[in-house]
Tab-separated table of C-alpha atoms (C1' of nucleotides) in Angstrom:
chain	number	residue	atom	x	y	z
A	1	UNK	CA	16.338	-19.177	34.815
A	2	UNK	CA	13.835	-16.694	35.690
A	3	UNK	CA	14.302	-14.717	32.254
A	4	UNK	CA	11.291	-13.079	30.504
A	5	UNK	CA	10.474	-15.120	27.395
A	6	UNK	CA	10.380	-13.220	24.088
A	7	UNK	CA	6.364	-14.249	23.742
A	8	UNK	CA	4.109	-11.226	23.971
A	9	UNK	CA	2.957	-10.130	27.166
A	10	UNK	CA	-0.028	-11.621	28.561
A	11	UNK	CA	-1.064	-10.090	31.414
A	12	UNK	CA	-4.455	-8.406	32.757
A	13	UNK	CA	-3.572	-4.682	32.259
A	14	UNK	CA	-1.972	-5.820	28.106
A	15	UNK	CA	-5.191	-8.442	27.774
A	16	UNK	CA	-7.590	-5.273	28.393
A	17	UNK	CA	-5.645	-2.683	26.394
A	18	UNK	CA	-5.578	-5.385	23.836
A	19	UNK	CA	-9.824	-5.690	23.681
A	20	UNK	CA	-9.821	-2.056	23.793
A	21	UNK	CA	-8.244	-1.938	20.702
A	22	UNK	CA	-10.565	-4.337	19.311
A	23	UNK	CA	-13.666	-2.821	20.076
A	24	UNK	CA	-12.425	0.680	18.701
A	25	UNK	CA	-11.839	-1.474	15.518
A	26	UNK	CA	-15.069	-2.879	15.710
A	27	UNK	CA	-16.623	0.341	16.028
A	28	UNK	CA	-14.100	2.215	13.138
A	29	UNK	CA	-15.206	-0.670	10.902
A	30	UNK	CA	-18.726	-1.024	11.787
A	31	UNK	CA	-19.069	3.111	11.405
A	32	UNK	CA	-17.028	3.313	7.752
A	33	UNK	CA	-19.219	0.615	6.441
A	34	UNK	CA	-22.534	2.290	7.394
A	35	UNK	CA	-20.983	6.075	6.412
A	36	UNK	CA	-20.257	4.685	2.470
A	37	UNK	CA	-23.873	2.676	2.706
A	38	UNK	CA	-25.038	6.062	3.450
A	39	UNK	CA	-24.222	6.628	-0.142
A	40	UNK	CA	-25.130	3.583	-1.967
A	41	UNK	CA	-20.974	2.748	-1.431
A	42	UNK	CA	-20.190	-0.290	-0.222
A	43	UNK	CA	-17.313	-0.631	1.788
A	44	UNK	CA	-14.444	-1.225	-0.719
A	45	UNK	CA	-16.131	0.671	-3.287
A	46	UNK	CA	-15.610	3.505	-0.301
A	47	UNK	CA	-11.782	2.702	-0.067
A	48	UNK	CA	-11.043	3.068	-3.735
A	49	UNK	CA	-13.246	5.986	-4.185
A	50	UNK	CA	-10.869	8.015	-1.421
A	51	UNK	CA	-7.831	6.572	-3.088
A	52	UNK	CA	-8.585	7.812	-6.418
A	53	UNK	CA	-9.875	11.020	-5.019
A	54	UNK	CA	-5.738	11.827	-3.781
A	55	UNK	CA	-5.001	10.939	-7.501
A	56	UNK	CA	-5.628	8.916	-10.794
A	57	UNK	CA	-3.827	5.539	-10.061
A	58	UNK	CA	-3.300	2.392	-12.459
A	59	UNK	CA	-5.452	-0.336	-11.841
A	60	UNK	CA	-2.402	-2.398	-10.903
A	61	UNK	CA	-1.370	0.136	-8.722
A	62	UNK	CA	-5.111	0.226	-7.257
A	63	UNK	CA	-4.805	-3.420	-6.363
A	64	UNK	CA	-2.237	-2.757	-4.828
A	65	UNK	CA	-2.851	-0.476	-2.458
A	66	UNK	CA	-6.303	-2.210	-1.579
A	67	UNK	CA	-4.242	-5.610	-1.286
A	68	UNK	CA	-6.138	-7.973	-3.395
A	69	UNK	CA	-5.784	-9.281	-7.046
A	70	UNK	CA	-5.464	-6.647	-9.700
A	71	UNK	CA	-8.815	-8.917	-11.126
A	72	UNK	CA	-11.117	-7.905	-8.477
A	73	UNK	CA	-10.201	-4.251	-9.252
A	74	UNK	CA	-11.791	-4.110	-12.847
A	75	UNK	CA	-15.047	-4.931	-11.542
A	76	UNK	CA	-15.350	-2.523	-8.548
A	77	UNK	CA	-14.107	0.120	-11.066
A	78	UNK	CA	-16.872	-1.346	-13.716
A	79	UNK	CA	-19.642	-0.824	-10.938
A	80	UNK	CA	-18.093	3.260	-9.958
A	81	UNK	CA	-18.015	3.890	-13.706
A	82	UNK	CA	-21.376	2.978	-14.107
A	83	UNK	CA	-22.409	4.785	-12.017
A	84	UNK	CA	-20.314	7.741	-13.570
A	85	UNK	CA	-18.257	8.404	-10.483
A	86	UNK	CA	-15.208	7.307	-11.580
A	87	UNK	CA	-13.590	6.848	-15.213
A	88	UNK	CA	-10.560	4.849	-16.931
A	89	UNK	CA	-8.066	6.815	-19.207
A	90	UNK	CA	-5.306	5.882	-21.483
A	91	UNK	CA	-1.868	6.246	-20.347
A	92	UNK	CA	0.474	7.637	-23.592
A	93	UNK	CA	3.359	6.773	-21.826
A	94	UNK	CA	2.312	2.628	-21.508
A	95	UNK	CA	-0.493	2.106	-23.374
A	96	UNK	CA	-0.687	-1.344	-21.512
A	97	UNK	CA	-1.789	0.962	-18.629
A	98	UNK	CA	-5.473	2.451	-17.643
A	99	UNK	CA	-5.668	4.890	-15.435
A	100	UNK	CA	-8.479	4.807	-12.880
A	101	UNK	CA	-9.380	8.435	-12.179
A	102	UNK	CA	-12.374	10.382	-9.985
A	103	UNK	CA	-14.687	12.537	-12.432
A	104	UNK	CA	-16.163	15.436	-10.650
A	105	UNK	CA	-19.510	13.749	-9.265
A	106	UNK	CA	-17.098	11.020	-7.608
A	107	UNK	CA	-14.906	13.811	-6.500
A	108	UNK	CA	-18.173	15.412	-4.530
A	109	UNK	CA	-18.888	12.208	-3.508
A	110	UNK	CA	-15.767	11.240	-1.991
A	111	UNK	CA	-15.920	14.747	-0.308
A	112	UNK	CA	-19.411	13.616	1.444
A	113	UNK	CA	-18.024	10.543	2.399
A	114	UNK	CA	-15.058	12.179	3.909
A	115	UNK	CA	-17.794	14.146	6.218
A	116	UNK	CA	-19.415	11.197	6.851
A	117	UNK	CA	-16.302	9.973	8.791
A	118	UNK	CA	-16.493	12.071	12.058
A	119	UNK	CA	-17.488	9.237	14.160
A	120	UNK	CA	-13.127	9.000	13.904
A	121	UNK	CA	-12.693	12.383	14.807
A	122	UNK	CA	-15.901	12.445	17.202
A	123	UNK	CA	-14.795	10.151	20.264
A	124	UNK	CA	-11.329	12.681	20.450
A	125	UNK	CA	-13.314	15.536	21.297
A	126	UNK	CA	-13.688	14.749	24.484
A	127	UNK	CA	-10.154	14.780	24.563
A	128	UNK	CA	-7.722	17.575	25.533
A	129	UNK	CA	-4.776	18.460	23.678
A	130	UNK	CA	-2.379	17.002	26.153
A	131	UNK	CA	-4.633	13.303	26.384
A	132	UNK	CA	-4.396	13.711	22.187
A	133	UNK	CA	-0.587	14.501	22.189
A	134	UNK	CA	-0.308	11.596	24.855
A	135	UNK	CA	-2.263	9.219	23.018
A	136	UNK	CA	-0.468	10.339	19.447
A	137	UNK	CA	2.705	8.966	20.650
A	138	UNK	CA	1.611	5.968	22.311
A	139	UNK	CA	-0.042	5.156	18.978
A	140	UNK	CA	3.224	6.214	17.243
A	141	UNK	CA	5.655	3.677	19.544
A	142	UNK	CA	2.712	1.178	19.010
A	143	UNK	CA	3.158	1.497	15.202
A	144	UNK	CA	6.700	1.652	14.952
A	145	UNK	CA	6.945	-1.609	16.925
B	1	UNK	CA	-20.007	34.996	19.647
B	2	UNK	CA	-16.582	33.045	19.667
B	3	UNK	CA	-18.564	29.981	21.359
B	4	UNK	CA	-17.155	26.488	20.491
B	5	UNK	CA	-19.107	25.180	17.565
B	6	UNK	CA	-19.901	21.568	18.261
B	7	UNK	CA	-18.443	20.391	15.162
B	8	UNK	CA	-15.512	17.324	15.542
B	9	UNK	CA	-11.953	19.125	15.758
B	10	UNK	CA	-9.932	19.401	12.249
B	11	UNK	CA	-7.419	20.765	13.396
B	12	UNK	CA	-3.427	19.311	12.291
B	13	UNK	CA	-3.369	17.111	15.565
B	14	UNK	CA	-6.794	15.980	15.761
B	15	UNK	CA	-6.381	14.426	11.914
B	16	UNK	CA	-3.264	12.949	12.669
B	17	UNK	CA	-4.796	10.917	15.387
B	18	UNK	CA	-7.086	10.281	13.185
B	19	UNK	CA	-4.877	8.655	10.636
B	20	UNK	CA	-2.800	6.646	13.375
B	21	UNK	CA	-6.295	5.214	14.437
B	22	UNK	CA	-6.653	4.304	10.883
B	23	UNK	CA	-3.734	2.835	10.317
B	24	UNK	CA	-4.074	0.754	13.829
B	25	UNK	CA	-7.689	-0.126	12.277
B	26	UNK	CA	-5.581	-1.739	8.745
B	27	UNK	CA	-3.546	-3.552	10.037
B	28	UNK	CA	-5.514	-4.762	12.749
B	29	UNK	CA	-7.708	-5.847	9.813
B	30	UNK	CA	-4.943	-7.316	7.799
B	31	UNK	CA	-3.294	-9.613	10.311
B	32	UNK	CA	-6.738	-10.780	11.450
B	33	UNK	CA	-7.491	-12.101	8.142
B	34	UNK	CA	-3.987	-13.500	7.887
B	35	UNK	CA	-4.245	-15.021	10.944
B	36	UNK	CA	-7.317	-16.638	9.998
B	37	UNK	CA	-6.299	-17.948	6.558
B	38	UNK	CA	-3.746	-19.661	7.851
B	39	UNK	CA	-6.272	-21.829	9.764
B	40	UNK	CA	-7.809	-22.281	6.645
B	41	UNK	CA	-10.485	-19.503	8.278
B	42	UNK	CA	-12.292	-16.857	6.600
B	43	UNK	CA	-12.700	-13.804	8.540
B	44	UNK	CA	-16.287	-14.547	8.943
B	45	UNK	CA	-15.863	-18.000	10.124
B	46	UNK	CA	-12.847	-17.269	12.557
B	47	UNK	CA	-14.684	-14.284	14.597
B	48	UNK	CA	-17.959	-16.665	14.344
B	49	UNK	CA	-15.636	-19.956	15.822
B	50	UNK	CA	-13.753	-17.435	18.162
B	51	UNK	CA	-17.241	-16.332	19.777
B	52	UNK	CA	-18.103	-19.727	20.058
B	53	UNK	CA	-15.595	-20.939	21.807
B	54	UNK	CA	-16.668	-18.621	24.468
B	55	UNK	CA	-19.818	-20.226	25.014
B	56	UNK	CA	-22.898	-22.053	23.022
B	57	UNK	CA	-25.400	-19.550	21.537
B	58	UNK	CA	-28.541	-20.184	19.416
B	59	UNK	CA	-28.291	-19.232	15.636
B	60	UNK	CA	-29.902	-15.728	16.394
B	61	UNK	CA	-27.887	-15.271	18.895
B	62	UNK	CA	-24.489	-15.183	16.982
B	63	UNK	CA	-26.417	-13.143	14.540
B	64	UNK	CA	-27.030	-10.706	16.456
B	65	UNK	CA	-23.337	-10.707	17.319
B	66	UNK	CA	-21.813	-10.637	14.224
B	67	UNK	CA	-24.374	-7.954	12.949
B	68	UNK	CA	-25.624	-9.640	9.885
B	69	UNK	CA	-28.818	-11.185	8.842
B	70	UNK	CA	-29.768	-15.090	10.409
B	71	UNK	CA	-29.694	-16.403	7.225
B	72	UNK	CA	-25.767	-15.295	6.659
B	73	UNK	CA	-25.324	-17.424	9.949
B	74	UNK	CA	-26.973	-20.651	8.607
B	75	UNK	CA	-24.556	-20.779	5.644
B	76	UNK	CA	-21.229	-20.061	8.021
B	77	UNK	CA	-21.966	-22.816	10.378
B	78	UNK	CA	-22.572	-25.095	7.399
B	79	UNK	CA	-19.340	-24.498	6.233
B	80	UNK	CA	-17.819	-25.135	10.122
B	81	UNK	CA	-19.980	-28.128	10.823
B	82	UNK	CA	-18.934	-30.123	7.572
B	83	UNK	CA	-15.569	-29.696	8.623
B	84	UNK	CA	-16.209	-30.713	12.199
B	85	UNK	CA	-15.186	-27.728	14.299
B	86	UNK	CA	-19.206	-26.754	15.167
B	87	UNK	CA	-22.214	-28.837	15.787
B	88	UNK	CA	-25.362	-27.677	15.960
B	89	UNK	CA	-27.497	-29.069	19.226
B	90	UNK	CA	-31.267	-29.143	19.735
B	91	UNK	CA	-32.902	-26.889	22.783
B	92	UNK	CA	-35.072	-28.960	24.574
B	93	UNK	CA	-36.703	-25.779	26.522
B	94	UNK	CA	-37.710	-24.410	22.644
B	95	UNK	CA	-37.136	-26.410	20.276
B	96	UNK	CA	-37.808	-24.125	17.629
B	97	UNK	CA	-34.024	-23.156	19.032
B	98	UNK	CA	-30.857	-24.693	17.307
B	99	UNK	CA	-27.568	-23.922	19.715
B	100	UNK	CA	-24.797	-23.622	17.806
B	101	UNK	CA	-21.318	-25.317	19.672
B	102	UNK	CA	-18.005	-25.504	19.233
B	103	UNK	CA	-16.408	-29.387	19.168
B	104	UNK	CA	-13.539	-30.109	20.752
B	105	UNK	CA	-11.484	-29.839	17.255
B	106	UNK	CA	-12.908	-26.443	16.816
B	107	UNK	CA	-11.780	-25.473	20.525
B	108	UNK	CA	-8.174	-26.233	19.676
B	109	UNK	CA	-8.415	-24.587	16.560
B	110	UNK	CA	-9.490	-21.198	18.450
B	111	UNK	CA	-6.996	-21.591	20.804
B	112	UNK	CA	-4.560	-21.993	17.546
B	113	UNK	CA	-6.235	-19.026	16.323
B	114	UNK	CA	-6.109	-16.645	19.304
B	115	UNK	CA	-2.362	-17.679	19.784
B	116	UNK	CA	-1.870	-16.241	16.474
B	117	UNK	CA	-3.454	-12.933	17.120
B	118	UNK	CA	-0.109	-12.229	18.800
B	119	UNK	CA	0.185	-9.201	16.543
B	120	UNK	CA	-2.459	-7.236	18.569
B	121	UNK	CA	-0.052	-7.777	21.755
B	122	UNK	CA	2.880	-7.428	20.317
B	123	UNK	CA	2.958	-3.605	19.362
B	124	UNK	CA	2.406	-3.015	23.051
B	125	UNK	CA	5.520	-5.238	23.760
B	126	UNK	CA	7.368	-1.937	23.444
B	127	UNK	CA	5.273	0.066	25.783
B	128	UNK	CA	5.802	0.432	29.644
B	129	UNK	CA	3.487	-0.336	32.316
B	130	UNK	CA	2.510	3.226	32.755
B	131	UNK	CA	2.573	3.898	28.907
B	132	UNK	CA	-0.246	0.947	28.789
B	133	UNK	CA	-2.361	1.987	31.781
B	134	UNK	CA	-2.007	5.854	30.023
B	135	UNK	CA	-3.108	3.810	27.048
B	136	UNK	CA	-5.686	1.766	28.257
B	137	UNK	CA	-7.101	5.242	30.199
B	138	UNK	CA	-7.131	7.323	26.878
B	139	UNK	CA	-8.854	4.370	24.937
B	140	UNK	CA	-11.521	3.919	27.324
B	141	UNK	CA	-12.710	7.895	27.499
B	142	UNK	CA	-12.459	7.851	23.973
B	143	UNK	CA	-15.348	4.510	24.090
B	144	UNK	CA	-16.824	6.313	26.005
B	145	UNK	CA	-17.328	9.227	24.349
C	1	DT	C1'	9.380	-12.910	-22.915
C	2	DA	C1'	7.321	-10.058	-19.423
C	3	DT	C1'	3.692	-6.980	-17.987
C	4	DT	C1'	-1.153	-4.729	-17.813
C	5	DG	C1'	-5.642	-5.356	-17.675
C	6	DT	C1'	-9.432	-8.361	-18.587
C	7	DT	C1'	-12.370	-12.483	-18.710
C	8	DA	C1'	-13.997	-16.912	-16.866
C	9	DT	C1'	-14.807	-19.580	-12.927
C	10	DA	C1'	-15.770	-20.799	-8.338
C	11	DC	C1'	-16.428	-19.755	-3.469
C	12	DT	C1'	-17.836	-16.871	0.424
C	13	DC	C1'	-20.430	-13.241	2.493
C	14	DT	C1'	-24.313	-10.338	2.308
C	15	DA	C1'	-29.467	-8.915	2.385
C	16	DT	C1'	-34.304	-9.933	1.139
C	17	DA	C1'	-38.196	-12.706	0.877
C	18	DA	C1'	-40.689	-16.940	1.285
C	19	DC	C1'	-41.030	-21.227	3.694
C	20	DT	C1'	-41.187	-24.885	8.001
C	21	DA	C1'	-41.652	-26.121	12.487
C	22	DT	C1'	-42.451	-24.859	16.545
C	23	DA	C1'	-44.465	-21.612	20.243
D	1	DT	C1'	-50.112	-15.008	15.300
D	2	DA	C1'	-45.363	-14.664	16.305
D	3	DT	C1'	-40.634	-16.563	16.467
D	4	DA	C1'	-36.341	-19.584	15.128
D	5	DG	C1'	-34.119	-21.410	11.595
D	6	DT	C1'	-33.807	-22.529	6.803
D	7	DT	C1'	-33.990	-22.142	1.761
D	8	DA	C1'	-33.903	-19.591	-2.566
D	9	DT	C1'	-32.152	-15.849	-4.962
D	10	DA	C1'	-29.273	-12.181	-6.380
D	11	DG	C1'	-25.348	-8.972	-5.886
D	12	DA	C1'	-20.732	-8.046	-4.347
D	13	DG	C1'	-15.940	-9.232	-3.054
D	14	DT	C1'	-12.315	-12.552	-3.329
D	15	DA	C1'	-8.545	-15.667	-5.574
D	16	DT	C1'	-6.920	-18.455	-9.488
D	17	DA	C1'	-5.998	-19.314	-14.146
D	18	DA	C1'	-6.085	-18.265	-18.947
D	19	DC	C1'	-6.195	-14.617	-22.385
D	20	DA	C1'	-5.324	-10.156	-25.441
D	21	DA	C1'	-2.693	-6.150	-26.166
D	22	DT	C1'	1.470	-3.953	-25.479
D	23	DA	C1'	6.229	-3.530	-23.963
DNA sequence: TATTGTTATACTCTATAACTATA
DNA sequence: TATAGTTATAGAGTATAACAATA
């Protein structure tokens, strides 16, 4: 029978699109590393910084949300707090719980580092609304899967 | 004057792009990682085998690659040669040179491990022809940038 | 008993600086 | 003297297992 397997499509045009993808990964990564070394972040202290900068989170909750172990998380909050950008508070409710929240300095900082981050928003410029609507659903489908 | 400033654009579709990229950029990340663990690979190690298997480079070579520092390299193909999947081979034109090789164990096991990077094909299962060359188009302007 | 966060341990990746052997 | 690779060192992220406090 000449039916299409269900295997993933291999050819030229997919194979390209694919590397495409790979390169603007690459590049995201490559860029959000270098914006948080910009200040003295590195790159998950970066990722929980922005987290906590939405809203105070429990560490478990943290680890989480960063997918690793819940272990790793008390020592990338030790290093923020020391350097007074983040803090832990007591949870009343659970007093099992600490809450990992932003103090104001981490909040400004988180605010820079937001800035730092046009190199995402930089390549679309040369894009017109109707290529950025296009390419917002294609993402979208891709996503859904 | 109600010139254009050259800032990036904020506005509500721009970000949204923005945050599909990101999300594209995660799980990208994720499944990579996944992918290689299950070859017993760390990230490092698979994208340093995968490059490999493309063709023999010296050391400084695949540093240059992998953007890190020489000496990161030296400890990475350690870790590949002692469990056979690199070699390293003398260049008799310099031999201050050390090319770095994948064996034929480690060329199966990058085949192995590109087979498993299905996921970055497989969201563009759903897509169309013309939805991927529309894809592939909007990707490449935005590389170019 | 189960859960939250921590500590202890071990491994990998990372950069920096000093070293060696070639060139 | 300059370059390629290594070693030594130190800091950071990671997972696992054992632990204290609380539920």
């Amino acid at each position: 029978m000449a039916t299409q397997k269900t295997t993933t499509p291999t050819d030229p045009l997919t194979l390209e699109v694919v590397d495409l993808i790979g390169t603007v990964v690459a590049r995201y990564h490559e860029e959000y590393e270098e914006a948080a070394g910009e200040h003295s972040l590195t790159g998950a202290q970066a990722r929980l910084l922005s987290l906590l900068s939405l809203e105070p989170l429990p560490m478990r909750r943290l680890a989480q949300k960063l997918k690793c172990e819940p272990s790793n998380v008390t020592g990338i909050v030790d290093r923020l707090e020391a350097r007074g950008l983040v803090e832990r508070r007591p949870n009343p409710k659970d007093r099992r719980v600490k809450l990992a929240a932003v103090t104001e300095e981490g909040r400004r900082l988180a605010r820079g580092l937001r800035e730092s981050l046009d190199f995402a928003r930089e390549p679309l410029a040369g894009l017109s609304r109707e290529e950025r609507l296009a390419l917002r659903g294609l993402l979208r489908r891709m996503l859904e899967g």
